[in-house]
Short mmCIF file of C-alpha atoms in Angstrom, two decimals:
data_model
loop_
_atom_site.label_atom_id
_atom_site.label_comp_id
_atom_site.label_asym_id
_atom_site.label_seq_id
_atom_site.Cartn_x
_atom_site.Cartn_y
_atom_site.Cartn_z
CA MET R 1 144.22 117.75 123.44
CA THR R 2 144.52 114.77 121.07
CA ILE R 3 148.24 114.44 121.77
CA MET R 4 147.57 114.59 125.52
CA MET R 5 144.90 111.89 125.30
CA LYS R 6 147.26 109.64 123.34
CA PHE R 7 149.83 110.25 126.07
CA TYR R 8 147.33 109.21 128.76
CA THR R 9 146.44 106.02 126.90
CA PHE R 10 150.08 105.17 126.20
CA THR R 11 151.08 105.76 129.81
CA PHE R 12 148.28 103.57 131.16
CA LEU R 13 149.06 100.77 128.73
CA ILE R 14 152.74 100.75 129.71
CA PHE R 15 151.72 100.49 133.36
CA LEU R 16 149.12 97.82 132.76
CA PHE R 17 151.25 95.70 130.47
CA SER R 18 154.08 95.85 133.00
CA LYS R 19 151.62 94.49 135.57
CA LEU R 20 150.85 91.68 133.14
CA GLN R 21 154.56 90.89 132.69
CA GLY R 22 154.70 92.58 129.30
CA HIS R 23 152.35 90.31 127.36
CA CYS R 24 148.78 89.02 127.22
CA LYS R 25 147.73 85.44 127.84
CA SER R 26 144.62 83.45 126.97
CA ASP R 27 143.32 82.91 130.52
CA ILE R 28 143.01 84.53 133.96
CA ASN R 29 142.81 82.61 137.24
CA LEU R 30 140.87 83.15 140.46
CA GLY R 31 141.82 86.14 142.56
CA HIS R 32 143.12 88.19 139.61
CA SER R 33 142.23 91.89 139.51
CA LEU R 34 143.24 94.84 137.35
CA THR R 35 142.66 98.58 137.73
CA LEU R 36 142.41 101.21 135.01
CA THR R 37 142.72 104.80 136.25
CA SER R 38 141.35 107.94 134.59
CA PRO R 39 143.36 111.13 133.93
CA LEU R 40 143.75 113.56 136.82
CA GLU R 41 141.48 116.03 134.99
CA TYR R 42 138.40 114.96 133.05
CA ALA R 43 139.31 114.51 129.38
CA PRO R 44 136.43 114.60 126.83
CA GLY R 45 136.99 112.04 124.10
CA PHE R 46 139.31 109.95 126.27
CA MET R 47 139.66 106.23 125.54
CA GLY R 48 141.75 104.08 127.87
CA LYS R 49 142.21 100.43 126.91
CA ALA R 50 144.18 97.61 128.57
CA TYR R 51 144.35 94.25 126.77
CA ILE R 52 144.20 91.49 129.35
CA MET R 53 143.90 88.34 127.19
CA ASP R 54 144.34 87.35 123.56
CA THR R 55 143.97 84.28 121.37
CA GLU R 56 147.04 82.45 120.22
CA SER R 57 147.52 82.88 116.48
CA SER R 58 150.26 81.59 114.21
CA SER R 59 152.88 84.08 113.10
CA SER R 60 152.12 83.22 109.47
CA SER R 61 148.50 84.35 109.78
CA ARG R 62 147.84 87.77 108.25
CA GLU R 63 144.47 88.14 109.94
CA PRO R 64 144.09 89.77 113.37
CA GLY R 65 143.15 87.67 116.38
CA PHE R 66 140.81 88.27 119.32
CA LYS R 67 141.72 90.27 122.41
CA ALA R 68 139.82 90.96 125.62
CA ALA R 69 140.28 94.40 127.13
CA LEU R 70 139.27 96.50 130.12
CA THR R 71 138.22 99.91 128.77
CA MET R 72 137.36 103.39 130.03
CA GLU R 73 135.65 105.89 127.73
CA SER R 74 134.56 109.43 128.51
CA SER R 75 130.79 109.78 128.76
CA GLU R 76 128.95 111.12 125.72
CA LYS R 77 127.25 113.55 128.12
CA ASP R 78 130.63 114.98 129.19
CA ASP R 79 129.44 114.84 132.80
CA GLY R 80 132.86 114.05 134.26
CA LYS R 81 132.31 110.29 134.29
CA TYR R 82 133.71 107.39 132.30
CA LEU R 83 132.08 104.30 130.83
CA CYS R 84 133.73 101.19 132.30
CA SER R 85 133.36 97.89 130.42
CA LEU R 86 134.89 94.56 129.50
CA GLN R 87 135.16 94.24 125.73
CA VAL R 88 136.30 91.78 123.07
CA PHE R 89 138.06 93.05 119.94
CA LEU R 90 138.83 91.42 116.61
CA GLY R 91 141.68 93.56 115.44
CA ASP R 92 140.33 97.08 115.91
CA VAL R 93 136.67 96.01 115.69
CA ARG R 94 134.72 95.73 118.94
CA VAL R 95 132.68 92.53 118.72
CA TRP R 96 131.32 92.24 122.28
CA SER R 97 130.86 94.54 125.27
CA SER R 98 129.61 94.03 128.81
CA GLY R 99 128.09 97.53 128.60
CA HIS R 100 125.96 96.93 125.51
CA TYR R 101 122.66 96.91 127.42
CA SER R 102 123.52 98.14 130.91
CA LYS R 103 126.21 100.81 131.10
CA MET R 104 128.46 101.28 134.11
CA TYR R 105 129.91 104.75 134.83
CA VAL R 106 132.81 105.51 137.17
CA SER R 107 134.53 108.72 138.27
CA SER R 108 138.17 107.67 138.54
CA LYS R 109 138.83 103.92 138.54
CA CYS R 110 137.58 100.92 136.57
CA ILE R 111 138.38 97.58 138.21
CA ILE R 112 137.94 94.04 136.88
CA GLU R 113 138.33 91.05 139.16
CA LEU R 114 137.71 87.32 139.13
CA THR R 115 136.81 86.66 142.75
CA LYS R 116 137.97 83.59 144.62
CA ASP R 117 134.44 82.18 144.57
CA GLY R 118 134.31 82.42 140.76
CA ASP R 119 132.38 85.64 140.05
CA LEU R 120 133.67 87.96 137.30
CA ARG R 121 132.99 91.60 138.25
CA LEU R 122 133.45 95.17 137.19
CA LYS R 123 133.48 97.69 140.01
CA SER R 124 134.39 101.27 140.81
CA SER R 125 136.83 102.72 143.33
CA ASN R 126 134.14 102.73 146.05
CA LYS R 127 133.65 98.97 145.47
CA HIS R 128 130.28 99.45 143.76
CA VAL R 129 129.69 96.47 141.44
CA GLY R 130 128.30 97.68 138.11
CA TRP R 131 128.42 94.37 136.20
CA ARG R 132 128.90 90.73 137.14
CA SER R 133 128.72 87.28 135.57
CA GLY R 134 126.65 85.85 138.43
CA THR R 135 128.72 82.66 138.70
CA SER R 136 129.63 82.68 142.40
CA GLY R 137 129.81 79.19 143.89
CA GLN R 138 129.61 77.37 140.54
CA GLY R 139 133.13 75.99 140.61
CA VAL R 140 134.64 78.49 138.19
CA GLU R 141 138.43 78.15 137.93
CA ARG R 142 139.43 80.63 135.22
CA LEU R 143 138.42 83.16 132.57
CA GLU R 144 139.49 82.29 129.02
CA ILE R 145 139.14 83.75 125.54
CA GLN R 146 138.71 81.04 122.90
CA SER R 147 139.88 81.05 119.29
CA THR R 148 136.31 81.87 118.21
CA GLY R 149 136.29 85.08 120.27
CA ASN R 150 133.98 83.53 122.86
CA LEU R 151 134.79 84.77 126.36
CA VAL R 152 134.16 81.90 128.80
CA LEU R 153 134.33 81.03 132.50
CA LEU R 154 135.41 77.41 132.95
CA ASP R 155 135.41 75.00 135.88
CA ALA R 156 138.06 72.39 136.69
CA LYS R 157 136.54 69.98 134.12
CA ASN R 158 136.61 72.70 131.40
CA LEU R 159 132.84 72.93 131.45
CA ILE R 160 131.48 76.36 130.49
CA LYS R 161 129.68 78.11 133.35
CA TRP R 162 129.25 81.45 131.54
CA GLN R 163 130.01 82.64 127.99
CA SER R 164 129.74 85.89 126.06
CA PHE R 165 128.13 84.00 123.14
CA ASN R 166 125.02 83.65 125.32
CA PHE R 167 124.75 87.43 125.58
CA PRO R 168 124.78 88.67 121.96
CA THR R 169 125.19 92.39 121.30
CA ASP R 170 125.30 93.87 117.78
CA VAL R 171 127.83 91.39 116.35
CA MET R 172 127.65 87.66 115.63
CA LEU R 173 130.99 85.86 115.27
CA SER R 174 131.90 82.94 113.04
CA GLY R 175 130.86 79.76 114.87
CA GLN R 176 128.31 81.59 117.02
CA ARG R 177 124.71 80.40 117.17
CA LEU R 178 121.49 82.35 117.71
CA ASP R 179 118.37 80.44 118.72
CA VAL R 180 114.76 81.35 118.02
CA ALA R 181 113.60 84.34 120.08
CA THR R 182 117.17 85.66 120.44
CA GLN R 183 118.38 88.79 118.69
CA LEU R 184 121.14 91.25 117.94
CA THR R 185 120.43 94.86 118.83
CA SER R 186 121.99 98.13 117.77
CA PHE R 187 121.42 101.53 119.36
CA PRO R 188 121.94 104.77 117.39
CA LYS R 189 123.49 107.65 119.33
CA ASP R 190 121.16 110.27 120.83
CA SER R 191 118.02 108.32 119.97
CA THR R 192 115.45 106.14 121.72
CA LEU R 193 114.87 103.97 118.65
CA PHE R 194 116.93 100.83 118.09
CA TYR R 195 117.37 98.15 115.43
CA SER R 196 117.10 94.41 115.97
CA PHE R 197 118.05 91.32 113.98
CA GLU R 198 115.70 88.56 115.11
CA VAL R 199 115.41 84.81 114.61
CA LEU R 200 111.76 83.82 114.19
CA ARG R 201 110.14 80.47 113.47
CA ASP R 202 109.39 81.32 109.84
CA LYS R 203 112.25 83.72 108.95
CA ILE R 204 115.06 85.98 110.05
CA ALA R 205 114.29 89.69 109.88
CA LEU R 206 115.42 93.24 110.65
CA PHE R 207 113.17 95.48 112.75
CA LEU R 208 112.94 99.16 113.64
CA ASN R 209 111.86 99.54 117.28
CA LEU R 210 110.52 102.72 118.85
CA ASN R 211 108.57 102.78 122.10
CA LYS R 212 105.73 100.32 121.46
CA LEU R 213 106.15 100.50 117.68
CA LYS R 214 107.94 97.71 115.83
CA TYR R 215 108.22 97.46 112.06
CA SER R 216 110.22 95.10 109.84
CA TYR R 217 112.19 96.35 106.83
CA TRP R 218 114.03 93.21 105.60
CA GLU R 219 113.48 89.47 105.86
CA TYR R 220 114.84 86.15 104.62
CA LYS R 221 112.74 82.97 104.62
CA PRO R 222 113.75 79.30 104.19
CA ARG R 223 113.49 77.84 100.70
CA ASP R 224 110.90 75.31 101.90
CA LYS R 225 107.95 77.23 103.36
CA ASN R 226 106.90 74.12 105.32
CA LYS R 227 110.14 74.17 107.33
CA THR R 228 110.48 76.13 110.56
CA VAL R 229 113.61 77.80 111.85
CA ASN R 230 115.18 76.56 115.09
CA PHE R 231 118.48 78.46 115.08
CA VAL R 232 121.00 80.21 112.83
CA ARG R 233 124.77 79.88 112.81
CA LEU R 234 127.53 81.80 111.08
CA GLY R 235 129.67 79.16 109.39
CA PRO R 236 132.51 78.89 106.86
CA LYS R 237 130.12 79.25 103.92
CA GLY R 238 127.91 82.02 105.27
CA LEU R 239 124.85 82.42 107.50
CA ASP R 240 122.99 79.11 107.81
CA LEU R 241 119.39 78.53 108.94
CA PHE R 242 118.64 75.20 110.68
CA ASP R 243 115.36 73.39 111.38
CA ASP R 244 114.37 71.44 114.49
CA ASN R 245 116.41 68.45 113.24
CA SER R 246 119.55 70.59 112.77
CA HIS R 247 119.26 70.35 108.97
CA ILE R 248 120.20 73.40 106.89
CA ILE R 249 117.04 74.89 105.35
CA GLY R 250 118.45 78.17 104.11
CA ARG R 251 121.72 80.00 103.58
CA ILE R 252 122.97 83.48 102.81
CA GLU R 253 126.11 82.29 101.08
CA GLN R 254 129.26 84.32 101.62
CA PRO R 255 132.56 82.44 102.24
CA LEU R 256 135.39 83.45 104.57
CA ILE R 257 133.14 85.51 106.81
CA ARG R 258 134.60 86.52 110.19
CA PHE R 259 131.55 88.25 111.64
CA LEU R 260 128.05 89.61 111.05
CA ALA R 261 127.23 93.11 112.32
CA LEU R 262 124.09 95.22 112.71
CA GLY R 263 124.99 98.86 112.03
CA ASN R 264 123.94 101.42 114.64
CA ARG R 265 123.59 104.28 112.14
CA THR R 266 121.60 102.78 109.26
CA GLY R 267 120.34 99.52 110.74
CA ASN R 268 121.78 97.57 107.81
CA LEU R 269 123.04 94.02 108.31
CA GLY R 270 126.48 93.16 106.90
CA LEU R 271 128.70 90.09 106.59
CA TYR R 272 132.36 91.05 106.98
CA SER R 273 135.57 89.49 105.67
CA TYR R 274 139.16 90.55 106.25
CA LYS R 275 141.00 92.16 103.33
CA PRO R 276 144.76 91.63 103.91
CA GLU R 277 145.70 93.96 101.08
CA LYS R 278 143.77 96.78 102.77
CA GLY R 279 144.49 95.72 106.33
CA LYS R 280 140.84 95.98 107.42
CA PHE R 281 137.44 94.29 107.46
CA GLU R 282 134.92 95.08 104.74
CA ALA R 283 131.29 94.10 104.15
CA THR R 284 131.06 91.55 101.33
CA PHE R 285 127.28 91.29 101.74
CA GLN R 286 124.65 93.78 102.91
CA ALA R 287 121.03 92.83 103.52
CA VAL R 288 119.73 96.14 102.16
CA SER R 289 121.54 97.21 99.00
CA ASP R 290 119.45 100.28 98.11
CA THR R 291 119.73 103.34 100.35
CA CYS R 292 116.04 104.15 99.95
CA ASP R 293 115.11 100.71 101.34
CA LEU R 294 116.54 101.64 104.76
CA PRO R 295 114.03 102.93 107.33
CA VAL R 296 116.08 106.03 108.21
CA SER R 297 117.38 107.01 104.78
CA CYS R 298 115.47 110.27 105.36
CA LYS R 299 114.11 112.04 108.43
CA PRO R 300 110.55 111.33 109.58
CA TYR R 301 108.08 112.82 107.09
CA GLY R 302 110.78 112.68 104.42
CA ILE R 303 110.71 110.85 101.08
CA CYS R 304 113.72 109.14 99.53
CA THR R 305 113.60 109.98 95.82
CA PHE R 306 114.90 108.22 92.73
CA SER R 307 118.08 110.32 92.94
CA LYS R 308 118.71 109.04 96.52
CA SER R 309 118.03 112.51 97.93
CA CYS R 310 115.35 113.48 100.43
CA SER R 311 112.20 115.47 99.79
CA CYS R 312 110.13 116.69 102.73
CA ILE R 313 106.42 116.28 103.40
CA LYS R 314 105.82 119.54 105.29
CA VAL R 315 102.83 118.54 107.35
CA VAL R 316 103.96 118.76 110.97
CA GLY R 317 105.01 121.42 113.46
CA ASN R 318 106.36 124.52 111.73
CA GLY R 319 106.13 123.02 108.27
CA GLU R 320 109.53 121.32 108.22
CA CYS R 321 110.61 117.68 108.33
CA SER R 322 111.03 116.39 111.87
CA SER R 323 114.68 116.61 112.91
CA ASN R 324 114.47 113.26 114.69
CA VAL R 325 112.19 110.33 115.33
CA GLU R 326 111.26 111.36 118.85
CA GLU R 327 109.80 114.67 117.66
CA ALA R 328 107.77 112.91 115.00
CA VAL R 329 106.25 110.52 117.54
CA SER R 330 105.74 113.16 120.23
CA VAL R 331 103.60 115.32 117.95
CA LYS R 332 100.16 115.84 119.50
CA ARG R 333 97.75 112.99 119.04
CA LEU R 334 96.56 112.82 115.44
CA CYS R 335 92.82 113.00 116.10
CA ASP R 336 91.48 116.01 114.21
CA HIS R 337 93.29 115.31 110.94
CA GLU R 338 92.55 114.22 107.41
CA MET R 339 94.11 111.69 105.03
CA VAL R 340 95.91 112.57 101.81
CA GLU R 341 97.36 110.20 99.26
CA LEU R 342 100.96 110.42 98.07
CA GLU R 343 100.99 109.25 94.49
CA GLY R 344 104.10 107.35 93.50
CA ALA R 345 105.19 106.69 97.07
CA THR R 346 105.26 103.78 99.51
CA THR R 347 106.97 102.76 102.74
CA VAL R 348 109.60 100.07 103.32
CA LEU R 349 108.14 99.33 106.76
CA GLY R 350 106.18 96.14 107.30
CA ASN R 351 104.32 94.52 110.21
CA GLY R 352 101.89 97.38 110.64
CA THR R 353 98.36 96.87 111.98
CA GLN R 354 96.61 95.02 109.18
CA VAL R 355 92.91 94.90 108.36
CA ARG R 356 91.67 92.75 105.46
CA ASN R 357 88.57 92.73 103.29
CA VAL R 358 88.02 96.48 103.37
CA ARG R 359 87.75 99.15 100.72
CA LYS R 360 90.14 102.06 100.36
CA GLU R 361 87.62 104.51 101.80
CA ARG R 362 87.23 102.30 104.86
CA CYS R 363 91.02 102.17 105.24
CA GLU R 364 91.16 105.97 105.27
CA GLU R 365 88.38 106.11 107.83
CA LEU R 366 90.06 103.57 110.11
CA CYS R 367 93.29 105.58 110.21
CA LYS R 368 91.45 108.89 110.68
CA LYS R 369 89.60 107.57 113.71
CA ASP R 370 92.72 106.04 115.27
CA CYS R 371 94.59 108.88 116.99
CA GLU R 372 97.78 106.76 117.03
CA CYS R 373 97.72 106.17 113.26
CA ALA R 374 100.01 108.43 111.20
CA ALA R 375 99.88 106.70 107.80
CA ALA R 376 98.29 103.82 105.97
CA SER R 377 98.92 101.76 102.85
CA TYR R 378 96.20 100.05 100.85
CA SER R 379 96.26 97.26 98.26
CA VAL R 380 93.28 96.72 95.97
CA SER R 381 94.32 93.19 94.96
CA ASP R 382 93.85 91.67 98.43
CA GLU R 383 91.74 94.48 99.91
CA SER R 384 94.19 94.94 102.76
CA CYS R 385 94.83 98.03 104.84
CA VAL R 386 98.05 98.42 106.86
CA MET R 387 98.31 101.24 109.40
CA TYR R 388 101.49 102.76 110.85
CA GLY R 389 102.20 104.89 113.91
CA ILE R 390 104.96 106.90 112.23
CA VAL R 391 105.77 108.29 108.78
CA MET R 392 109.19 106.76 108.07
CA GLY R 393 110.89 104.70 105.40
CA VAL R 394 108.91 106.49 102.68
CA LYS R 395 110.37 106.21 99.19
CA GLN R 396 109.43 107.23 95.68
CA ILE R 397 108.30 104.48 93.30
CA GLU R 398 106.82 104.20 89.83
CA ARG R 399 103.09 104.60 90.09
CA VAL R 400 101.39 101.22 90.48
CA SER R 401 97.68 100.87 89.94
CA GLY R 402 95.87 99.53 92.98
CA LEU R 403 98.50 100.53 95.54
CA SER R 404 98.05 103.61 97.73
CA TYR R 405 100.07 105.25 100.50
CA MET R 406 98.23 107.81 102.61
CA VAL R 407 99.50 110.19 105.26
CA LYS R 408 97.51 111.89 108.00
CA VAL R 409 97.92 115.70 107.92
CA PRO R 410 96.43 118.57 109.92
CA LYS R 411 93.34 120.11 108.40
CA GLY R 412 94.00 123.19 106.31
CA VAL R 413 97.73 122.58 105.85
CA ARG R 414 98.89 124.34 102.70
CA LEU R 415 101.89 125.93 101.13
CA SER R 416 102.19 129.68 101.69
CA GLY R 417 100.52 131.60 98.88
CA GLU R 418 98.76 128.56 97.43
CA LYS R 419 95.13 127.56 97.52
CA PRO R 420 94.27 125.30 100.46
CA ASN R 421 94.57 122.15 98.38
CA VAL R 422 96.50 119.85 100.70
CA LYS R 423 96.38 116.81 98.47
CA LYS R 424 97.72 118.66 95.45
CA TRP R 425 100.57 120.16 97.48
CA VAL R 426 101.66 116.94 99.20
CA VAL R 427 101.48 114.90 96.00
CA GLY R 428 103.48 117.54 94.19
CA LEU R 429 106.16 117.30 96.85
CA VAL R 430 106.92 113.66 96.04
CA GLY R 431 109.98 113.68 93.83
CA GLY R 432 110.22 117.45 94.15
CA ILE R 433 114.00 117.43 94.05
CA ASP R 434 114.02 115.10 91.03
CA GLY R 435 111.48 117.33 89.33
CA LEU R 436 113.60 120.39 89.98
CA VAL R 437 116.66 118.70 88.49
CA ILE R 438 114.70 117.67 85.39
CA LEU R 439 113.24 121.15 85.05
CA LEU R 440 116.70 122.72 85.19
CA LEU R 441 118.00 120.29 82.56
CA LEU R 442 115.06 120.95 80.25
CA SER R 443 115.42 124.69 80.73
CA GLY R 444 119.10 124.44 79.81
CA LEU R 445 118.33 122.43 76.68
CA VAL R 446 115.61 124.85 75.58
CA PHE R 447 117.94 127.81 76.11
CA TYR R 448 120.70 126.03 74.17
CA PHE R 449 118.47 125.31 71.13
CA ILE R 450 117.01 128.84 71.12
CA ARG R 451 120.49 130.34 71.11
CA LYS R 452 121.62 127.96 68.39
CA ARG R 453 118.60 128.78 66.27
CA GLN R 454 119.17 132.51 66.71
CA LYS R 455 122.76 132.18 65.54
CA SER R 456 121.82 130.10 62.49
CA SER R 457 119.10 132.57 61.43
CA SER R 458 121.30 135.70 61.73
CA PRO R 459 122.67 137.05 58.30
CA ARG R 460 126.35 136.39 57.89
CA PRO R 461 128.56 139.48 57.20
CA THR R 462 130.06 139.77 53.65
CA PRO R 463 133.77 139.08 53.84
CA GLN R 464 135.97 142.10 52.88
CA GLN R 465 138.39 141.84 49.91
CA PRO R 466 142.02 142.30 50.87
CA PRO R 467 143.57 145.59 49.57
CA ASN R 468 145.29 145.45 46.15
CA THR R 469 149.04 145.93 46.70
CA ASP R 470 150.04 145.52 43.06
CA SER R 471 151.02 148.86 41.53
#
């Protein structure tokens, strides 16, 4: 099947490149159209790609350039349809896609055209338009890909009427700017949650988004707390934060960066440079360096331990960790439950519902009465209570006096064969895997010393004299 799919892709590319006179160019004029056709039989895992434009790069440059491509990919649902999109690539890395937010599916043909009235469109064989630039009648003359990777529609005076930089996806390119209230978004497969990198007036931050829930898990603030952020830009020295007067007020320094990307699996933010010796891009900076500081390092109701493994708080459903976030949120409303404290544990999530000037007992009561509350953290120092709608991003920490993390559990939950002491069981579960490892090591050491002591205390046999051969 793999060989056949490569054959399909190769055949289509030969056809398409022949239509483009054997090479790509940096612009496309009015009236141009191109069609990508699917295999005769539906092919799961199929990827058809036709490069239609590229940036001009010097032959001496070892780094890859940008290319725009029309693509067809088999649907993840394997429903006989293909995802049709216009994409921009930096080498083999996809850095922009028209289908990032709104996906267009076709059965047999994917068509791109720049109409005579200046509208860039993607449509199917039945002429259904699934995506468009919305630039009809604005004097557009051509589509061009710039040296920065920005895909633009220009008029006769080279004024930009539409640009891909204004529609950020999960990647920010060198030279690109993000204003306040704009964001990058990344969508994990088979999940309704998504991650966002957002530019706010006081900081830039990473957020976990799920339904109406939104929690931060990383942030970077300007050096001067009195300064407010107006926009950020990825420049030659790294990611720069600018104020209202376009003065730099903060920087994540990392030279020679080609792009910034928000990962769709972990939600981590990385700055990427090209490594010629390896022939690929690698992250030279990551916002979250510790695995346990990521919100999905473990499943919901899981705890990331000191050994970077996951221990489970068995308090929902059939007593196992939730297999995904949706199950954890769709659990019946948490009304008739009680609160238990997990000693030596906290959550990496921020931006929960905060209540100040309350005691710990009041914090417990507030979460118990709120049927949407699943967990709460409490700080004695500022008498603050923060409530969360999901148990995620929980990690093991050294016990700190005055800090508490509490989880709502069904009444009467207990481990089979144990007394119904929920608190004792849940607390004992924190670091359970680490504890097991330590126990095994200690058991091995004890066994070793006992054996050694037994050998040293046993009487040694008297050596026999060799027989006398002299006669």
